PDB file of C-alpha atoms in Angstrom:
ATOM      1  CA  ILE A   1     -76.832-151.296  55.820  1.00 61.00           C
ATOM      2  CA  PHE A   2     -79.602-153.440  56.558  1.00 58.00           C
ATOM      3  CA  ASP A   3     -83.583-152.707  57.226  1.00 60.00           C
ATOM      4  CA  PRO A   4     -84.354-155.088  60.107  1.00 59.00           C
ATOM      5  CA  LYS A   5     -88.253-154.388  58.735  1.00 62.00           C
ATOM      6  CA  LEU A   6     -88.265-156.048  55.248  1.00 58.00           C
ATOM      7  CA  SER A   7     -87.413-159.571  56.248  1.00 53.00           C
ATOM      8  CA  GLN A   8     -85.692-161.779  58.569  1.00 56.00           C
ATOM      9  CA  PRO A   9     -82.996-162.554  58.113  1.00 61.00           C
ATOM     10  CA  LYS A  10     -81.635-159.160  57.692  1.00 66.00           C
ATOM     11  CA  LYS A  11     -82.289-157.469  54.374  1.00 71.00           C
ATOM     12  CA  LEU A  12     -79.412-155.930  52.977  1.00 75.00           C
ATOM     13  CA  ILE A  13     -79.760-152.557  51.274  1.00 78.00           C
ATOM     14  CA  TYR A  14     -77.128-152.056  48.069  1.00 77.00           C
ATOM     15  CA  GLY A  15     -76.013-149.418  46.125  1.00 80.00           C
ATOM     16  CA  VAL A  16     -76.362-146.373  48.622  1.00 85.00           C
ATOM     17  CA  ASN A  17     -74.509-143.351  47.788  1.00 82.00           C
ATOM     18  CA  GLU A  18     -74.295-139.729  48.340  1.00 84.00           C
ATOM     19  CA  LEU A  19     -74.075-139.878  52.091  1.00 89.00           C
ATOM     20  CA  GLU A  20     -75.120-136.645  54.080  1.00 91.00           C
ATOM     21  CA  TRP A  21     -75.294-136.521  57.716  1.00 93.00           C
ATOM     22  CA  VAL A  22     -78.725-134.790  58.575  1.00 93.00           C
ATOM     23  CA  ALA A  23     -79.991-134.658  62.277  1.00 90.00           C
ATOM     24  CA  GLY A  24     -77.750-136.879  63.587  1.00 92.00           C
ATOM     25  CA  GLU A  25     -78.703-139.680  61.155  1.00 93.00           C
ATOM     26  CA  LEU A  26     -76.631-140.784  57.403  1.00 93.00           C
ATOM     27  CA  TRP A  27     -79.202-140.627  53.917  1.00 93.00           C
ATOM     28  CA  GLY A  28     -78.086-142.034  51.239  1.00 90.00           C
ATOM     29  CA  ASN A  29     -79.698-142.194  47.876  1.00 86.00           C
ATOM     30  CA  VAL A  30     -80.356-145.839  46.365  1.00 83.00           C
ATOM     31  CA  TYR A  31     -78.725-146.455  43.306  1.00 76.00           C
ATOM     32  CA  PRO A  32     -79.473-149.781  42.300  1.00 65.00           C
ATOM     33  CA  MET A  33     -78.432-149.444  38.762  1.00 59.00           C
ATOM     34  CA  TYR A  34     -76.679-152.565  38.680  1.00 56.00           C
ATOM     35  CA  GLN A  35     -79.898-154.479  38.427  1.00 59.00           C
ATOM     36  CA  HIS A  36     -81.119-151.968  35.929  1.00 58.00           C
ATOM     37  CA  LYS A  37     -83.671-150.510  37.942  1.00 62.00           C
ATOM     38  CA  HIS A  38     -83.958-147.094  39.542  1.00 63.00           C
ATOM     39  CA  SER A  39     -84.914-145.742  42.606  1.00 71.00           C
ATOM     40  CA  GLU A  40     -86.929-142.926  43.941  1.00 78.00           C
ATOM     41  CA  CYS A  41     -85.746-143.397  47.868  1.00 84.00           C
ATOM     42  CA  ILE A  42     -83.820-142.051  50.017  1.00 89.00           C
ATOM     43  CA  VAL A  43     -83.013-143.669  53.127  1.00 90.00           C
ATOM     44  CA  ARG A  44     -82.451-142.656  56.273  1.00 93.00           C
ATOM     45  CA  ILE A  45     -79.501-145.038  58.184  1.00 92.00           C
ATOM     46  CA  ASN A  46     -78.325-145.112  62.059  1.00 91.00           C
ATOM     47  CA  ALA A  47     -74.927-144.361  61.702  1.00 90.00           C
ATOM     48  CA  THR A  48     -74.172-146.686  65.126  1.00 90.00           C
ATOM     49  CA  THR A  49     -76.048-149.653  63.798  1.00 87.00           C
ATOM     50  CA  GLY A  50     -76.157-149.552  60.378  1.00 85.00           C
ATOM     51  CA  GLN A  51     -79.953-149.897  60.875  1.00 86.00           C
ATOM     52  CA  VAL A  52     -82.520-148.153  58.628  1.00 88.00           C
ATOM     53  CA  ASN A  53     -84.303-145.463  60.635  1.00 90.00           C
ATOM     54  CA  GLY A  54     -86.965-145.049  57.555  1.00 90.00           C
ATOM     55  CA  TRP A  55     -87.351-144.154  53.957  1.00 90.00           C
ATOM     56  CA  ILE A  56     -88.102-140.857  52.294  1.00 89.00           C
ATOM     57  CA  ASP A  57     -90.082-141.239  49.054  1.00 87.00           C
ATOM     58  CA  MET A  58     -89.259-139.546  45.951  1.00 84.00           C
ATOM     59  CA  HIS A  59     -91.389-140.943  44.024  1.00 79.00           C
ATOM     60  CA  GLY A  60     -93.029-138.353  41.147  1.00 80.00           C
ATOM     61  CA  LEU A  61     -90.022-136.718  40.713  1.00 78.00           C
ATOM     62  CA  ILE A  62     -89.065-138.140  37.622  1.00 74.00           C
ATOM     63  CA  ASP A  63     -92.732-137.405  36.182  1.00 78.00           C
ATOM     64  CA  LYS A  64     -91.708-133.450  36.317  1.00 82.00           C
ATOM     65  CA  GLN A  65     -88.434-134.049  34.670  1.00 79.00           C
ATOM     66  CA  SER A  66     -88.001-133.156  30.400  1.00 83.00           C
ATOM     67  CA  ALA A  67     -88.952-135.701  28.106  1.00 85.00           C
ATOM     68  CA  ALA A  68     -85.321-136.146  27.265  1.00 82.00           C
ATOM     69  CA  VAL A  69     -84.390-137.203  30.955  1.00 77.00           C
ATOM     70  CA  ARG A  70     -87.533-139.383  31.124  1.00 75.00           C
ATOM     71  CA  ALA A  71     -86.616-141.063  27.916  1.00 81.00           C
ATOM     72  CA  ALA A  72     -82.665-142.206  29.295  1.00 77.00           C
ATOM     73  CA  PRO A  73     -83.334-144.679  31.996  1.00 67.00           C
ATOM     74  CA  HIS A  74     -79.838-143.834  33.491  1.00 68.00           C
ATOM     75  CA  SER A  75     -81.069-140.862  34.096  1.00 64.00           C
ATOM     76  CA  TYR A  76     -83.512-142.066  37.065  1.00 65.00           C
ATOM     77  CA  VAL A  77     -81.435-141.661  39.784  1.00 67.00           C
ATOM     78  CA  LEU A  78     -81.679-139.219  42.898  1.00 69.00           C
ATOM     79  CA  ASN A  79     -77.827-137.279  42.324  1.00 72.00           C
ATOM     80  CA  GLY A  80     -76.670-136.038  45.744  1.00 76.00           C
ATOM     81  CA  ILE A  81     -78.179-134.402  48.808  1.00 83.00           C
ATOM     82  CA  ALA A  82     -78.378-131.430  50.426  1.00 82.00           C
ATOM     83  CA  TYR A  83     -79.397-130.491  53.470  1.00 83.00           C
ATOM     84  CA  HIS A  84     -79.191-126.991  55.289  1.00 83.00           C
ATOM     85  CA  GLU A  85     -80.331-126.453  59.085  1.00 81.00           C
ATOM     86  CA  GLN A  86     -82.118-123.540  59.938  1.00 78.00           C
TER      87      GLN A  86
END
């Protein structure tokens, strides 16, 4: 998966998981724990080209969690995407 807007040559996006099909796109959590960091973003992916269509910024959700969750860095991850078209 790559985001052509981030840099040239292609900037690869690693750690995408929990893929969900949403309105003709793949959405995925970015799980970069191998870098000892957390992500608060969901990436929107063109399933045909692998290019990034955009990002969904979920910053602020961790601040709303309990002190126990905030004290454990391995908990700093979005876990699962649920989509229900209405």
